């Protein structure tokens, strides 16, 4: 696969992606819940926020490196967990992981990956996290945890914002169906939805939701594994104390890229509220709408320790395969460095709310 010459930003990869994939895949990957209001809000929040530079700062020794959960991190960028990479590339998550490790980027493998986590781990030397969807049977959740541990994953990301699917009208209109051959090998041998017995009443309330996890299950999970458990999908600062009490080691402010409940606020807008509630006790990450290095700088300024990037990675995978994803990740890294250089912030420790125009330092 050849990277198009005019693909120089995440938006360019998105444009090329739409020229190459069919309507169903475009709706599944590019689409969002219901009317896409949250998806748009995620982006708009970054565009509305402006940067305030400092001039003539000594940038000697500048670096975007940091630490997260005790591990050194070259750039504060992590590939977000996304299902079914084989929809857009025959090697699926193995290709994404190879590109991530080439660029020193951490990657999160989804429960619904189209390649088994052990196989992804064998395709890369880079750090992997595993995203966990709690299964209806606790024993099945533990099987997934052991598969991630055996693969050498360094953290578990428990997604808590999708106990039921959102209203995916865009996918429905496009008639999206998973093609034969794109499977979910991490879930092989597990009971999954079949375990939830048919029950009279609402298919929402009497369906999957009956076995959906609660705070007690998070506490149980944290006791089952030596791996740190991060909670993905926290939007409300009121959920911070229960998360800490349950044993979470990190929080990912996320609205699932606008794919679950539409009309949730932008993640960037709630990030400072969650960061203030956490008060330095845990690392806080954020995702949703990050397309530029300046977006990453803004998220870090509002207290994120790192960001997760979702759709742009699949756009680049579809357009340029391993080279495309490696290029996209390098573009984001370079854009972040340029944003740090031009705002006069030599290290991530120098990035605080004063880099934002019109945001009071303590606000
Ligand atoms: C095609 C697709 C599949 C996804 N699958 C998962 C998943 O399996 N687990 C999960 O926690 N989040 C999943 N997400 C959400 C992402 O992890 C992330 O929260 C979101 O994409 C971030 O927004 P962005 O795409 O605007 O960067 C998925 C997102 C997309 C676009």
Coordinates of C-alpha atoms and ligand atoms in Angstrom, one line a residue:
X1 CA 0.0 0.0 0.0
X2 CA 1.3 3.4 -0.9
X3 CA 0.7 6.5 1.2
X4 CA -0.9 9.2 -1.0
X5 CA 1.4 12.2 -1.4
X6 CA -1.2 14.7 -0.3
X7 CA -1.9 12.8 3.0
X8 CA -0.2 15.1 5.3
X9 CA -2.7 15.3 8.2
X10 CA -5.4 13.2 9.9
X11 CA -8.1 15.0 7.9
X12 CA -6.4 14.0 4.7
X13 CA -6.4 10.3 5.7
X14 CA -10.1 10.6 6.5
X15 CA -10.8 12.1 3.0
X16 CA -8.9 9.2 1.3
X17 CA -10.6 6.7 3.5
X18 CA -14.0 7.8 2.3
X19 CA -12.9 7.4 -1.3
X20 CA -11.8 3.8 -0.7
X21 CA -14.2 2.0 1.6
X22 CA -17.8 1.0 1.0
X23 CA -20.8 2.9 2.5
X24 CA -21.3 0.3 5.3
X25 CA -17.7 0.3 6.5
X26 CA -17.6 4.1 6.3
X27 CA -20.8 4.4 8.4
X28 CA -19.5 1.8 11.0
X29 CA -16.1 3.5 11.4
X30 CA -16.8 7.1 10.7
X31 CA -20.3 7.1 12.2
X32 CA -21.6 7.9 15.6
X33 CA -24.7 7.5 17.7
X34 CA -28.1 8.9 16.6
X35 CA -27.6 12.4 15.1
X36 CA -23.8 12.6 15.7
X37 CA -24.2 15.6 18.0
X38 CA -21.7 14.4 20.5
X39 CA -19.2 13.4 17.8
X40 CA -19.4 17.0 16.4
X41 CA -19.1 18.5 19.9
X42 CA -15.9 16.5 20.6
X43 CA -14.3 18.3 17.6
X44 CA -15.9 21.7 18.1
X45 CA -14.5 21.9 21.6
X46 CA -11.0 21.7 20.3
X47 CA -11.6 24.2 17.6
X48 CA -13.1 26.7 20.0
X49 CA -10.2 26.7 22.3
X50 CA -7.2 28.8 21.4
X51 CA -3.5 28.7 22.4
X52 CA -1.5 31.4 24.2
X53 CA 2.2 31.3 23.3
X54 CA 5.2 32.4 25.3
X55 CA 8.0 34.0 23.3
X56 CA 11.7 33.5 23.3
X57 CA 11.7 30.5 25.7
X58 CA 14.9 28.5 26.0
X59 CA 13.9 25.2 24.5
X60 CA 17.2 23.4 25.1
X61 CA 16.5 19.7 26.0
X62 CA 12.9 19.9 24.9
X63 CA 11.0 16.6 24.9
X64 CA 7.5 15.2 24.7
X65 CA 8.5 12.2 26.8
X66 CA 6.8 11.4 30.1
X67 CA 5.9 8.4 32.3
X68 CA 2.6 6.7 32.7
X69 CA 1.8 3.9 35.2
X70 CA 5.5 3.7 35.9
X71 CA 6.5 3.2 32.3
X72 CA 8.5 5.6 30.2
X73 CA 6.4 7.0 27.3
X74 CA 8.0 8.7 24.2
X75 CA 4.8 10.6 23.3
X76 CA 1.6 11.0 25.3
X77 CA -0.4 9.2 22.5
X78 CA -2.1 5.8 22.7
X79 CA -4.0 4.0 20.0
X80 CA -7.6 3.8 21.3
X81 CA -9.3 0.3 21.5
X82 CA -11.3 -0.3 18.3
X83 CA -13.0 -3.4 17.1
X84 CA -12.5 -5.2 13.8
X85 CA -9.3 -3.7 12.2
X86 CA -9.6 -6.5 9.6
X87 CA -12.5 -4.6 8.1
X88 CA -10.0 -2.3 6.5
X89 CA -6.7 -4.3 6.3
X90 CA -6.1 -8.1 5.9
X91 CA -3.6 -8.2 8.8
X92 CA -5.9 -6.1 11.0
X93 CA -4.6 -5.3 14.5
X94 CA -1.2 -6.9 13.7
X95 CA -0.6 -4.2 11.1
X96 CA -1.7 -1.4 13.5
X97 CA 0.5 -2.8 16.3
X98 CA 3.5 -3.0 14.0
X99 CA 3.1 0.6 13.0
X100 CA 2.5 1.7 16.6
X101 CA 5.7 0.0 17.8
X102 CA 7.7 1.5 15.0
X103 CA 6.7 5.0 16.2
X104 CA 7.0 4.3 20.0
X105 CA 3.2 4.5 20.4
X106 CA 1.3 2.4 22.9
X107 CA -1.7 0.5 21.6
X108 CA -4.9 -0.8 23.2
X109 CA -6.3 -4.0 21.7
X110 CA -10.1 -4.3 21.8
X111 CA -11.9 -7.3 23.3
X112 CA -13.6 -7.3 19.8
X113 CA -10.3 -7.2 17.9
X114 CA -10.3 -9.2 14.7
X115 CA -6.9 -10.8 15.7
X116 CA -6.4 -12.6 19.0
X117 CA -4.5 -10.5 21.5
X118 CA -1.7 -13.1 21.8
X119 CA -1.2 -12.9 18.0
X120 CA -1.1 -9.1 18.1
X121 CA 1.5 -9.2 20.9
X122 CA 3.7 -11.5 18.8
X123 CA 3.5 -9.0 15.9
X124 CA 4.9 -6.1 18.0
X125 CA 7.6 -5.2 20.5
X126 CA 5.6 -2.1 21.6
X127 CA 3.6 -1.9 24.9
X128 CA 0.1 -3.2 24.6
X129 CA -2.9 -2.6 26.8
X130 CA -6.0 -4.7 26.6
X131 CA -9.5 -3.3 26.5
X132 CA -12.0 -5.4 28.4
X133 CA -15.7 -5.7 28.0
X134 CA -17.1 -7.4 31.1
X135 CA -18.8 -10.7 30.0
X136 CA -22.1 -11.9 31.2
X137 CA -20.3 -14.8 33.0
X138 CA -17.6 -13.7 35.4
X139 CA -15.5 -16.8 34.5
X140 CA -15.5 -15.6 30.9
X141 CA -14.3 -12.1 32.0
X142 CA -11.5 -13.9 33.8
X143 CA -10.6 -15.9 30.7
X144 CA -10.2 -12.6 28.8
X145 CA -8.1 -11.2 31.6
X146 CA -5.8 -14.2 31.5
X147 CA -5.5 -14.1 27.7
X148 CA -4.4 -10.4 28.1
X149 CA -1.9 -11.2 30.9
X150 CA -0.5 -14.2 29.0
X151 CA 0.0 -11.9 25.9
X152 CA 2.1 -9.6 28.1
X153 CA -0.4 -6.6 28.1
X154 CA 0.6 -4.0 30.6
X155 CA -2.8 -2.7 31.6
X156 CA -6.5 -3.4 31.3
X157 CA -8.9 -0.8 30.1
X158 CA -12.4 -1.6 31.3
X159 CA -14.9 0.1 29.1
X160 CA -17.9 1.2 31.2
X161 CA -19.9 3.4 28.9
X162 CA -21.5 0.8 26.7
X163 CA -23.5 -1.7 28.7
X164 CA -25.9 -1.6 25.8
X165 CA -25.3 -0.5 22.2
X166 CA -26.0 3.1 21.3
X167 CA -28.6 4.0 18.7
X168 CA -26.5 3.6 15.6
X169 CA -28.8 5.0 12.9
X170 CA -26.0 5.8 10.5
X171 CA -24.9 2.1 10.4
X172 CA -28.6 1.0 10.2
X173 CA -29.2 3.3 7.2
X174 CA -26.1 2.0 5.4
X175 CA -27.1 -1.6 6.2
X176 CA -23.8 -2.4 7.8
X177 CA -23.1 -6.0 8.6
X178 CA -19.7 -7.6 9.6
X179 CA -18.5 -9.4 6.5
X180 CA -17.7 -13.1 6.8
X181 CA -14.1 -13.6 7.8
X182 CA -14.0 -10.7 10.2
X183 CA -14.4 -12.5 13.6
X184 CA -13.7 -11.8 17.2
X185 CA -11.1 -14.5 18.3
X186 CA -10.6 -13.0 21.8
X187 CA -14.1 -14.1 22.5
X188 CA -13.7 -17.6 21.2
X189 CA -15.1 -20.3 23.5
X190 CA -16.9 -17.7 25.7
X191 CA -20.7 -17.7 26.1
X192 CA -21.2 -14.0 25.2
X193 CA -24.7 -12.9 24.5
X194 CA -26.0 -16.5 24.3
X195 CA -25.6 -16.7 28.1
X196 CA -28.3 -14.0 28.5
X197 CA -31.5 -16.0 28.4
X198 CA -34.4 -14.7 26.4
X199 CA -36.7 -12.9 28.8
X200 CA -40.1 -11.3 28.2
X201 CA -40.2 -7.5 28.3
X202 CA -38.0 -4.8 27.0
X203 CA -35.1 -6.0 24.9
X204 CA -33.0 -3.2 26.4
X205 CA -33.8 -3.7 30.1
X206 CA -34.3 -7.4 30.0
X207 CA -31.4 -8.1 27.6
X208 CA -27.7 -7.5 28.0
X209 CA -28.3 -4.9 30.7
X210 CA -29.3 -7.6 33.1
X211 CA -25.7 -8.8 33.3
X212 CA -24.0 -5.4 32.9
X213 CA -21.3 -4.7 35.4
X214 CA -21.7 -2.4 38.4
X215 CA -19.1 -0.8 40.8
X216 CA -18.9 -4.0 42.8
X217 CA -17.8 -5.8 39.6
X218 CA -15.0 -3.3 39.0
X219 CA -13.8 -3.8 42.6
X220 CA -13.9 -7.6 42.0
X221 CA -12.0 -7.3 38.7
X222 CA -9.3 -5.1 40.3
X223 CA -8.7 -7.9 42.9
X224 CA -8.4 -10.6 40.2
X225 CA -5.3 -9.2 38.4
X226 CA -2.0 -7.7 39.1
X227 CA -2.4 -5.5 36.0
X228 CA -3.6 -1.9 36.6
X229 CA -7.2 -1.4 35.6
X230 CA -8.2 1.9 33.9
X231 CA -11.8 2.8 33.5
X232 CA -12.8 4.1 30.1
X233 CA -15.9 6.1 29.7
X234 CA -16.1 8.3 32.8
X235 CA -17.8 11.6 32.0
X236 CA -19.1 12.7 35.3
X237 CA -16.9 13.9 38.2
X238 CA -19.3 12.2 40.6
X239 CA -18.0 8.9 39.3
X240 CA -14.4 9.6 40.3
X241 CA -14.8 8.6 44.0
X242 CA -16.4 5.2 43.3
X243 CA -13.7 4.6 40.7
X244 CA -11.0 5.2 43.2
X245 CA -12.8 3.2 45.9
X246 CA -13.1 0.3 43.5
X247 CA -9.3 0.2 42.9
X248 CA -9.1 1.8 39.5
X249 CA -5.5 3.0 38.6
X250 CA -6.5 5.4 35.9
X251 CA -9.5 7.2 34.3
X252 CA -10.1 7.7 30.6
X253 CA -12.6 10.5 30.0
X254 CA -14.4 9.2 27.0
X255 CA -17.8 9.3 25.4
X256 CA -16.8 6.5 23.0
X257 CA -16.2 9.0 20.2
X258 CA -19.9 9.9 20.3
X259 CA -20.9 6.3 19.5
X260 CA -22.9 5.5 22.5
X261 CA -25.3 8.1 24.0
X262 CA -25.8 11.0 21.7
X263 CA -25.9 14.6 23.1
X264 CA -23.4 13.8 25.8
X265 CA -21.0 16.8 26.2
X266 CA -17.6 17.0 24.5
X267 CA -14.9 15.1 26.4
X268 CA -12.7 18.2 26.4
X269 CA -15.4 20.2 28.2
X270 CA -15.7 17.7 31.1
X271 CA -12.0 16.8 31.3
X272 CA -11.1 19.7 33.7
X273 CA -14.0 18.7 36.0
X274 CA -12.9 15.1 36.2
X275 CA -9.2 16.2 36.6
X276 CA -10.2 18.5 39.5
X277 CA -12.2 15.7 41.2
X278 CA -9.3 13.3 40.8
X279 CA -7.0 15.9 42.4
X280 CA -3.8 14.1 41.3
X281 CA -4.6 10.7 42.8
X282 CA -4.7 8.9 39.4
X283 CA -3.7 9.6 35.8
X284 CA -6.5 11.0 33.7
X285 CA -6.5 10.3 30.0
X286 CA -9.0 11.6 27.3
X287 CA -10.2 10.6 23.9
X288 CA -12.7 11.8 21.3
X289 CA -12.1 14.2 18.3
X290 CA -8.3 14.4 18.6
X291 CA -7.0 15.1 15.1
X292 CA -4.0 17.5 15.6
X293 CA -1.0 18.0 17.8
X294 CA -2.6 21.2 18.9
X295 CA -5.6 19.1 20.2
X296 CA -3.2 17.0 22.2
X297 CA -1.5 20.0 23.7
X298 CA -5.0 21.4 24.7
X299 CA -6.0 18.1 26.3
X300 CA -2.7 18.0 28.3
X301 CA -3.2 21.6 29.3
X302 CA -6.5 20.7 30.9
X303 CA -4.9 17.9 32.9
X304 CA -4.8 14.8 30.7
X305 CA -1.6 12.8 31.1
X306 CA -2.0 11.2 27.6
X307 CA -4.6 11.0 24.9
X308 CA -6.1 8.2 22.9
X309 CA -6.7 8.5 19.2
X310 CA -9.4 6.4 17.5
X311 CA -10.8 6.8 14.0
X312 CA -7.7 8.5 12.4
X313 CA -5.8 5.2 13.0
X314 CA -8.4 3.1 11.1
X315 CA -8.5 5.8 8.3
X316 CA -4.7 5.5 7.9
X317 CA -4.8 1.7 8.1
X318 CA -7.3 1.6 5.3
X319 CA -5.4 4.1 3.2
X320 CA -1.8 3.1 3.7
X321 CA -1.6 0.0 5.8
X322 CA 1.4 -0.2 8.2
X323 CA 3.1 2.7 6.5
X324 CA -0.1 4.8 6.7
X325 CA -0.6 4.3 10.4
X326 CA 3.1 4.9 11.1
X327 CA 3.0 8.0 9.1
X328 CA -0.2 9.3 10.8
X329 CA 1.3 8.7 14.3
X330 CA 4.5 10.4 13.3
X331 CA 2.5 13.4 11.9
X332 CA 0.7 13.7 15.3
X333 CA 4.0 13.5 17.2
X334 CA 5.6 16.1 15.0
X335 CA 2.5 18.4 15.3
X336 CA 2.6 18.1 19.1
X337 CA 6.3 19.0 19.2
X338 CA 5.7 22.0 16.9
X339 CA 2.9 23.1 19.1
X340 CA 5.1 22.8 22.2
X341 CA 7.9 24.7 20.4
X342 CA 5.7 27.5 19.2
X343 CA 4.0 28.0 22.6
X344 CA 7.3 27.9 24.4
X345 CA 6.7 24.7 26.5
X346 CA 9.9 22.6 26.5
X347 CA 8.4 19.7 28.4
X348 CA 5.0 18.2 29.3
X349 CA 5.5 19.4 32.8
X350 CA 5.5 23.0 31.4
X351 CA 2.1 22.4 29.8
X352 CA -0.6 23.8 32.0
X353 CA -3.8 25.9 31.7
X354 CA -1.8 29.0 31.0
X355 CA -1.1 27.7 27.5
X356 CA -4.8 28.2 26.8
X357 CA -6.3 31.6 25.9
X358 CA -9.1 32.8 28.1
X359 CA -8.9 29.9 30.6
X360 CA -7.9 31.0 34.1
X361 CA -5.0 29.0 35.5
X362 CA -7.0 27.6 38.4
X363 CA -10.3 27.3 36.5
Ligands
LIG1 C1 -14.8 1.6 14.6 C2 -14.7 1.8 16.1 C3 -14.7 0.7 17.0 C4 -14.6 1.0 18.4 N1 -14.5 -0.2 19.2 C5 -14.3 0.0 20.5 C6 -14.2 -1.1 21.4 O1 -14.2 -2.2 20.9 N2 -14.0 -0.8 22.7 C7 -14.0 0.4 23.2 O2 -13.8 0.6 24.4 N3 -14.1 1.5 22.4 C8 -14.3 1.4 21.1 N4 -14.3 2.5 20.3 C9 -14.2 3.8 20.8 C10 -12.7 4.3 20.8 O3 -12.0 3.5 21.8 C11 -12.6 5.7 21.2 O4 -13.2 6.0 22.5 C12 -13.1 6.7 20.2 O5 -12.9 6.2 18.9 C13 -12.4 8.0 20.3 O6 -12.8 9.0 19.5 P1 -12.2 9.3 18.0 O7 -12.5 8.2 17.1 O8 -12.9 10.6 17.7 O9 -10.7 9.5 18.3 C14 -14.5 2.3 18.9 C15 -14.4 3.3 18.0 C16 -14.5 3.1 16.6 C17 -14.4 4.3 15.7

